Amino acid sequence: MIGWRCKKEGEKREREMEVRELGRTGLKLSCVGFGASPLGNVFGTVSEEEAIASVRLAFQSGINFFDTSPYYGGTLSEKVLGMSLKALGVPRNSYVVATKCGRYKDGFDFSADRVTRSIDESLERLQLDYVDILQCHDIEFGSLDQIVNETIPALVKLKEAGKTRFIGITGLPLGIFSYVLDRVPPGTLDVVLSYCHYCLNDSALEDLVPYLKAKGVGIINASPLSMGLLTQAGPPQWHPASPQLKSACQDAAAHCKEKGKNISKLALQYSLLNKEITSVLVGMKSVEQVEENVAAARELATCGIDEEAVSEVEAILKPVKNQSWPSGIQQS
């Protein structure tokens, strides 16, 4: 429970959000990033009014990083995010936009030709002249050698053409990052986006952080709620985690509820603790969700994390800690 002192400090920081530098890019991202996949109606229908209101509140609350992909909602997420950002009426350099290429509604295509056309399509949908970050999306589903020898060189050309400021890769298995980074010229890649590997039930990304820092790449962590495992409602039916992992997470959520705590808030705050990770992406589709995530970040900044609750949850999850699952239909 937040004490009186923390409440007063929170009021003073009402418009503040911690920003962190992204590798060597010079970009400063809000520690909480706006994951825009829900704007593509991936998790239920979102009206244009609600989308615009959510993006506006996020920006006004200090969130300056917005991430999307042509895959989310079959390009709908990009269109809605672009419309919502335009509605802000603020200078382009006041927010950071990341999109992806290589994964689409109709499948994967990491060819140089497709990713080159992809950015033009994305820019049109986003109503932008450039994106800040362009990432190869879920590269484990393609040939990693093609990613190294064809896709990334194509992205470098797009960077030189000014269509993106920086380039990166995303995916679930952590081994893909070192495979690619060890095979491209030093300094080629600017960013990696990992998901579900820095959260209460899985902190495996932590072991890779020194390597990534040595390579000079910025680190973005997505899905601090482990694609719904760390929520009161539980994961969607398609979630690929084992029955044992799902059961342990349900037990942890029930324990938090019994103690009057929110496991989702605790999970987000846990992910935000590691300042070597620049930004934690959280999917948002409503004003209420934005408010909850911003409040969790502010509470962490002013009062710290509930260490007793973290210890109790970690004890429940210890038997399944860092238990992985196969890549599937995840929304990274």
Short mmCIF file of C-alpha atoms in Angstrom, two decimals:
data_model
loop_
_atom_site.label_atom_id
_atom_site.label_comp_id
_atom_site.label_asym_id
_atom_site.label_seq_id
_atom_site.Cartn_x
_atom_site.Cartn_y
_atom_site.Cartn_z
CA MET A 1 0.00 0.00 0.00
CA ILE A 2 1.31 3.44 -0.88
CA GLY A 3 1.87 5.63 2.12
CA TRP A 4 1.01 9.32 2.42
CA ARG A 5 4.55 10.34 1.54
CA CYS A 6 4.50 8.28 -1.67
CA LYS A 7 1.14 9.72 -2.64
CA LYS A 8 2.43 13.26 -2.28
CA GLU A 9 5.58 12.44 -4.24
CA GLY A 10 3.43 10.79 -6.91
CA GLU A 11 1.38 13.97 -7.25
CA LYS A 12 4.55 16.01 -7.80
CA ARG A 13 5.63 13.56 -10.51
CA GLU A 14 2.23 13.47 -12.16
CA ARG A 15 3.55 14.28 -15.61
CA GLU A 16 6.92 12.58 -15.29
CA MET A 17 8.02 9.29 -16.83
CA GLU A 18 11.54 7.96 -16.59
CA VAL A 19 13.42 7.92 -19.91
CA ARG A 20 16.41 5.74 -20.73
CA GLU A 21 18.94 5.81 -23.54
CA LEU A 22 18.62 3.15 -26.24
CA GLY A 23 22.07 1.73 -26.82
CA ARG A 24 24.20 4.04 -28.94
CA THR A 25 21.27 5.45 -30.94
CA GLY A 26 20.93 8.66 -28.96
CA LEU A 27 17.21 7.96 -28.63
CA LYS A 28 15.71 8.40 -25.18
CA LEU A 29 12.67 6.19 -24.68
CA SER A 30 10.11 6.22 -21.91
CA CYS A 31 10.68 3.24 -19.64
CA VAL A 32 7.11 2.13 -20.43
CA GLY A 33 6.44 1.75 -24.14
CA PHE A 34 3.04 1.68 -25.85
CA GLY A 35 2.54 -1.67 -27.54
CA ALA A 36 0.05 -0.96 -30.31
CA SER A 37 -0.91 -4.49 -31.36
CA PRO A 38 -4.27 -4.17 -29.51
CA LEU A 39 -5.13 -1.20 -31.75
CA GLY A 40 -5.39 -3.77 -34.55
CA ASN A 41 -8.35 -5.39 -32.76
CA VAL A 42 -6.11 -8.31 -31.82
CA PHE A 43 -7.64 -8.55 -28.34
CA GLY A 44 -11.14 -7.25 -29.04
CA THR A 45 -12.56 -4.32 -30.97
CA VAL A 46 -11.18 -0.85 -30.23
CA SER A 47 -13.06 2.19 -31.51
CA GLU A 48 -11.21 5.04 -33.21
CA GLU A 49 -12.22 7.34 -30.38
CA GLU A 50 -10.82 5.01 -27.73
CA ALA A 51 -7.61 4.49 -29.70
CA ILE A 52 -7.02 8.21 -30.09
CA ALA A 53 -7.84 8.85 -26.41
CA SER A 54 -5.46 6.08 -25.29
CA VAL A 55 -2.55 7.32 -27.41
CA ARG A 56 -3.20 10.90 -26.33
CA LEU A 57 -3.26 10.04 -22.62
CA ALA A 58 -0.13 7.93 -23.00
CA PHE A 59 1.74 10.78 -24.65
CA GLN A 60 0.48 13.32 -22.12
CA SER A 61 1.61 10.96 -19.34
CA GLY A 62 5.17 10.85 -20.63
CA ILE A 63 5.10 7.74 -22.84
CA ASN A 64 7.00 8.65 -26.00
CA PHE A 65 7.65 5.20 -27.52
CA PHE A 66 5.06 3.50 -29.74
CA ASP A 67 5.62 0.07 -31.31
CA THR A 68 3.59 -1.61 -34.05
CA SER A 69 3.85 -4.01 -37.02
CA PRO A 70 2.05 -4.65 -40.31
CA TYR A 71 1.29 -8.09 -38.87
CA TYR A 72 -0.89 -6.76 -36.07
CA GLY A 73 -4.49 -6.87 -37.17
CA GLY A 74 -3.45 -7.31 -40.80
CA THR A 75 -2.05 -3.72 -41.02
CA LEU A 76 -4.90 -2.21 -38.93
CA SER A 77 -2.63 -1.44 -35.97
CA GLU A 78 -0.34 0.70 -38.11
CA LYS A 79 -3.28 2.60 -39.62
CA VAL A 80 -4.91 3.30 -36.25
CA LEU A 81 -1.64 4.24 -34.57
CA GLY A 82 -0.78 6.60 -37.43
CA MET A 83 -4.18 8.26 -37.20
CA SER A 84 -3.88 8.57 -33.42
CA LEU A 85 -0.39 10.07 -33.52
CA LYS A 86 -1.45 12.58 -36.16
CA ALA A 87 -4.35 13.60 -33.94
CA LEU A 88 -1.86 14.62 -31.24
CA GLY A 89 -0.76 17.59 -33.34
CA VAL A 90 2.72 17.59 -31.80
CA PRO A 91 6.18 17.80 -33.43
CA ARG A 92 7.35 14.56 -35.05
CA ASN A 93 10.53 14.50 -32.96
CA SER A 94 8.55 14.40 -29.73
CA TYR A 95 7.74 10.69 -30.08
CA VAL A 96 9.52 7.53 -31.25
CA VAL A 97 7.84 5.07 -33.60
CA ALA A 98 8.99 1.51 -34.25
CA THR A 99 7.48 -0.85 -36.78
CA LYS A 100 8.53 -4.17 -38.25
CA CYS A 101 8.88 -6.08 -41.48
CA GLY A 102 9.05 -9.68 -42.63
CA ARG A 103 5.91 -10.96 -40.88
CA TYR A 104 2.50 -10.34 -42.41
CA LYS A 105 -1.05 -11.62 -42.17
CA ASP A 106 -0.37 -13.98 -45.07
CA GLY A 107 2.94 -15.29 -43.72
CA PHE A 108 6.66 -14.55 -43.57
CA ASP A 109 8.79 -12.99 -46.27
CA PHE A 110 12.24 -11.71 -45.35
CA SER A 111 13.39 -11.15 -48.93
CA ALA A 112 15.12 -7.85 -49.70
CA ASP A 113 12.40 -6.95 -52.19
CA ARG A 114 9.55 -7.53 -49.74
CA VAL A 115 11.06 -5.68 -46.79
CA THR A 116 11.95 -2.76 -49.06
CA ARG A 117 8.35 -2.48 -50.24
CA SER A 118 7.15 -3.10 -46.70
CA ILE A 119 8.57 0.11 -45.25
CA ASP A 120 6.91 2.25 -47.92
CA GLU A 121 3.59 0.58 -47.16
CA SER A 122 4.09 1.09 -43.43
CA LEU A 123 5.00 4.76 -43.81
CA GLU A 124 1.82 5.35 -45.80
CA ARG A 125 -0.32 3.68 -43.17
CA LEU A 126 1.47 5.49 -40.34
CA GLN A 127 1.27 8.83 -42.21
CA LEU A 128 4.97 9.38 -41.54
CA ASP A 129 8.00 10.27 -43.62
CA TYR A 130 10.22 7.92 -41.60
CA VAL A 131 10.15 5.58 -38.65
CA ASP A 132 12.69 5.71 -35.86
CA ILE A 133 13.21 1.95 -35.69
CA LEU A 134 12.55 -0.76 -38.30
CA GLN A 135 12.86 -4.34 -37.07
CA CYS A 136 12.87 -7.76 -38.73
CA HIS A 137 9.87 -9.40 -37.09
CA ASP A 138 10.21 -12.83 -35.39
CA ILE A 139 13.25 -13.89 -37.35
CA GLU A 140 13.26 -17.45 -35.97
CA PHE A 141 10.52 -18.25 -38.49
CA GLY A 142 12.84 -17.53 -41.40
CA SER A 143 16.33 -18.54 -42.42
CA LEU A 144 18.77 -16.80 -40.11
CA ASP A 145 21.36 -16.90 -42.87
CA GLN A 146 18.94 -15.04 -45.15
CA ILE A 147 18.39 -12.51 -42.34
CA VAL A 148 22.18 -11.98 -42.11
CA ASN A 149 23.02 -11.97 -45.82
CA GLU A 150 19.92 -10.46 -47.43
CA THR A 151 17.40 -8.89 -45.05
CA ILE A 152 19.71 -6.84 -42.85
CA PRO A 153 21.71 -5.45 -45.81
CA ALA A 154 18.38 -4.32 -47.28
CA LEU A 155 17.49 -2.61 -44.00
CA VAL A 156 20.86 -0.88 -43.98
CA LYS A 157 20.00 0.60 -47.38
CA LEU A 158 16.64 1.78 -46.04
CA LYS A 159 18.48 3.43 -43.15
CA GLU A 160 20.82 5.14 -45.60
CA ALA A 161 17.80 6.31 -47.59
CA GLY A 162 16.32 7.97 -44.48
CA LYS A 163 13.23 5.79 -44.29
CA THR A 164 14.27 4.53 -40.87
CA ARG A 165 16.77 5.97 -38.42
CA PHE A 166 17.76 2.65 -36.82
CA ILE A 167 17.32 -1.07 -37.46
CA GLY A 168 16.87 -4.15 -35.32
CA ILE A 169 15.61 -7.71 -34.94
CA THR A 170 12.91 -9.33 -32.81
CA GLY A 171 12.09 -12.87 -31.75
CA LEU A 172 11.42 -15.31 -28.93
CA PRO A 173 14.44 -17.68 -28.73
CA LEU A 174 17.34 -15.78 -27.20
CA GLY A 175 19.93 -17.66 -29.26
CA ILE A 176 18.85 -15.91 -32.46
CA PHE A 177 20.30 -12.61 -31.27
CA SER A 178 23.86 -13.82 -30.83
CA TYR A 179 23.68 -15.87 -34.03
CA VAL A 180 22.90 -12.77 -36.06
CA LEU A 181 25.02 -10.26 -34.14
CA ASP A 182 28.09 -12.50 -34.46
CA ARG A 183 27.67 -12.61 -38.24
CA VAL A 184 26.99 -9.00 -39.23
CA PRO A 185 29.58 -6.21 -39.26
CA PRO A 186 29.99 -4.51 -35.85
CA GLY A 187 27.58 -1.60 -35.45
CA THR A 188 25.15 -2.86 -38.12
CA LEU A 189 22.25 -3.51 -35.78
CA ASP A 190 21.04 -0.88 -33.34
CA VAL A 191 18.26 -2.64 -31.39
CA VAL A 192 17.00 -6.03 -30.27
CA LEU A 193 13.46 -6.64 -29.06
CA SER A 194 13.01 -9.66 -26.83
CA TYR A 195 9.73 -10.76 -25.31
CA CYS A 196 8.62 -12.97 -22.43
CA HIS A 197 12.21 -13.37 -21.20
CA TYR A 198 12.32 -10.66 -18.56
CA CYS A 199 9.31 -11.13 -16.34
CA LEU A 200 8.49 -12.70 -12.99
CA ASN A 201 8.48 -16.25 -14.34
CA ASP A 202 11.39 -15.92 -16.79
CA SER A 203 14.44 -13.66 -16.44
CA ALA A 204 16.68 -15.48 -18.94
CA LEU A 205 17.29 -12.25 -20.88
CA GLU A 206 19.35 -10.98 -17.95
CA ASP A 207 22.17 -13.41 -18.81
CA LEU A 208 22.37 -11.98 -22.34
CA VAL A 209 22.46 -8.32 -21.33
CA PRO A 210 26.28 -8.04 -20.94
CA TYR A 211 26.77 -9.54 -24.41
CA LEU A 212 24.20 -7.20 -25.98
CA LYS A 213 25.77 -4.19 -24.28
CA ALA A 214 29.18 -5.23 -25.54
CA LYS A 215 27.73 -5.34 -29.04
CA GLY A 216 26.40 -1.82 -28.55
CA VAL A 217 22.75 -2.62 -29.18
CA GLY A 218 19.81 -1.18 -27.28
CA ILE A 219 17.47 -3.62 -25.52
CA ILE A 220 13.68 -3.53 -25.57
CA ASN A 221 11.66 -5.99 -23.48
CA ALA A 222 8.11 -6.81 -24.50
CA SER A 223 5.30 -8.70 -22.80
CA PRO A 224 6.16 -8.29 -19.12
CA LEU A 225 2.91 -10.14 -18.38
CA SER A 226 4.24 -13.16 -20.34
CA MET A 227 1.41 -13.01 -22.88
CA GLY A 228 -1.26 -13.17 -20.20
CA LEU A 229 0.27 -15.70 -17.82
CA LEU A 230 0.78 -13.01 -15.18
CA THR A 231 -2.77 -11.74 -15.06
CA GLN A 232 -5.78 -12.44 -12.90
CA ALA A 233 -7.76 -13.61 -15.95
CA GLY A 234 -5.01 -15.96 -17.10
CA PRO A 235 -3.58 -16.56 -20.56
CA PRO A 236 -5.57 -17.02 -23.77
CA GLN A 237 -6.47 -20.57 -24.76
CA TRP A 238 -3.78 -20.68 -27.46
CA HIS A 239 -0.93 -19.86 -25.07
CA PRO A 240 1.87 -22.40 -25.68
CA ALA A 241 3.11 -22.61 -22.07
CA SER A 242 3.04 -25.98 -20.33
CA PRO A 243 0.17 -26.91 -17.99
CA GLN A 244 2.63 -26.75 -15.07
CA LEU A 245 3.69 -23.19 -15.91
CA LYS A 246 0.11 -22.05 -16.42
CA SER A 247 -0.92 -23.61 -13.12
CA ALA A 248 1.96 -21.99 -11.20
CA CYS A 249 1.13 -18.58 -12.64
CA GLN A 250 -2.53 -19.04 -11.72
CA ASP A 251 -1.47 -19.90 -8.17
CA ALA A 252 0.69 -16.77 -8.05
CA ALA A 253 -2.18 -14.61 -9.31
CA ALA A 254 -4.55 -16.10 -6.74
CA HIS A 255 -2.00 -15.49 -3.98
CA CYS A 256 -1.69 -11.84 -4.99
CA LYS A 257 -5.45 -11.41 -5.08
CA GLU A 258 -5.78 -12.96 -1.62
CA LYS A 259 -3.21 -10.46 -0.33
CA GLY A 260 -5.05 -7.54 -1.98
CA LYS A 261 -2.38 -7.09 -4.63
CA ASN A 262 -2.39 -7.04 -8.44
CA ILE A 263 -0.04 -9.52 -10.10
CA SER A 264 -0.06 -7.60 -13.39
CA LYS A 265 1.12 -4.40 -11.70
CA LEU A 266 3.77 -6.32 -9.79
CA ALA A 267 4.93 -8.00 -13.02
CA LEU A 268 5.29 -4.70 -14.88
CA GLN A 269 7.18 -3.12 -12.00
CA TYR A 270 9.51 -6.12 -11.80
CA SER A 271 10.35 -5.75 -15.50
CA LEU A 272 10.97 -2.03 -15.09
CA LEU A 273 13.54 -2.58 -12.32
CA ASN A 274 16.35 -3.53 -14.70
CA LYS A 275 17.61 -0.24 -16.07
CA GLU A 276 19.90 -1.97 -18.56
CA ILE A 277 16.67 -2.61 -20.47
CA THR A 278 15.63 0.65 -22.10
CA SER A 279 11.88 0.22 -22.42
CA VAL A 280 9.23 -2.33 -21.45
CA LEU A 281 6.52 -2.63 -24.08
CA VAL A 282 3.00 -3.20 -22.81
CA GLY A 283 0.00 -3.70 -25.10
CA MET A 284 -2.63 -1.02 -24.47
CA LYS A 285 -6.05 -0.45 -25.97
CA SER A 286 -7.95 1.72 -23.50
CA VAL A 287 -7.60 4.80 -21.35
CA GLU A 288 -8.01 2.58 -18.29
CA GLN A 289 -5.07 0.39 -19.30
CA VAL A 290 -2.88 3.43 -19.93
CA GLU A 291 -3.80 4.82 -16.52
CA GLU A 292 -2.98 1.54 -14.78
CA ASN A 293 0.41 1.15 -16.47
CA VAL A 294 1.41 4.76 -15.90
CA ALA A 295 0.34 4.55 -12.26
CA ALA A 296 2.42 1.38 -11.79
CA ALA A 297 5.52 3.07 -13.22
CA ARG A 298 5.03 6.18 -11.08
CA GLU A 299 4.49 4.12 -7.95
CA LEU A 300 7.71 2.24 -8.65
CA ALA A 301 9.63 5.50 -9.17
CA THR A 302 8.39 7.05 -5.94
CA CYS A 303 8.00 4.11 -3.58
CA GLY A 304 9.92 1.19 -5.02
CA ILE A 305 8.56 -2.32 -5.48
CA ASP A 306 6.75 -4.46 -2.92
CA GLU A 307 9.72 -6.74 -2.22
CA GLU A 308 7.72 -9.01 0.07
CA ALA A 309 5.16 -9.65 -2.67
CA VAL A 310 7.90 -10.27 -5.23
CA SER A 311 9.59 -12.80 -2.94
CA GLU A 312 6.31 -14.63 -2.32
CA VAL A 313 5.48 -14.79 -6.03
CA GLU A 314 9.01 -15.87 -6.95
CA ALA A 315 8.77 -18.70 -4.43
CA ILE A 316 5.57 -19.93 -6.06
CA LEU A 317 7.09 -19.69 -9.54
CA LYS A 318 10.51 -21.11 -8.65
CA PRO A 319 9.75 -24.69 -9.88
CA VAL A 320 8.92 -23.34 -13.36
CA LYS A 321 11.42 -20.46 -13.51
CA ASN A 322 12.75 -19.84 -17.04
CA GLN A 323 10.65 -22.68 -18.46
CA SER A 324 10.47 -21.97 -22.18
CA TRP A 325 7.86 -22.85 -24.78
CA PRO A 326 8.00 -23.31 -28.56
CA SER A 327 7.61 -20.34 -30.89
CA GLY A 328 4.09 -20.16 -32.21
CA ILE A 329 1.49 -17.48 -32.85
CA GLN A 330 2.80 -15.00 -30.31
CA GLN A 331 2.25 -11.27 -30.85
CA SER A 332 5.79 -9.96 -30.40
#
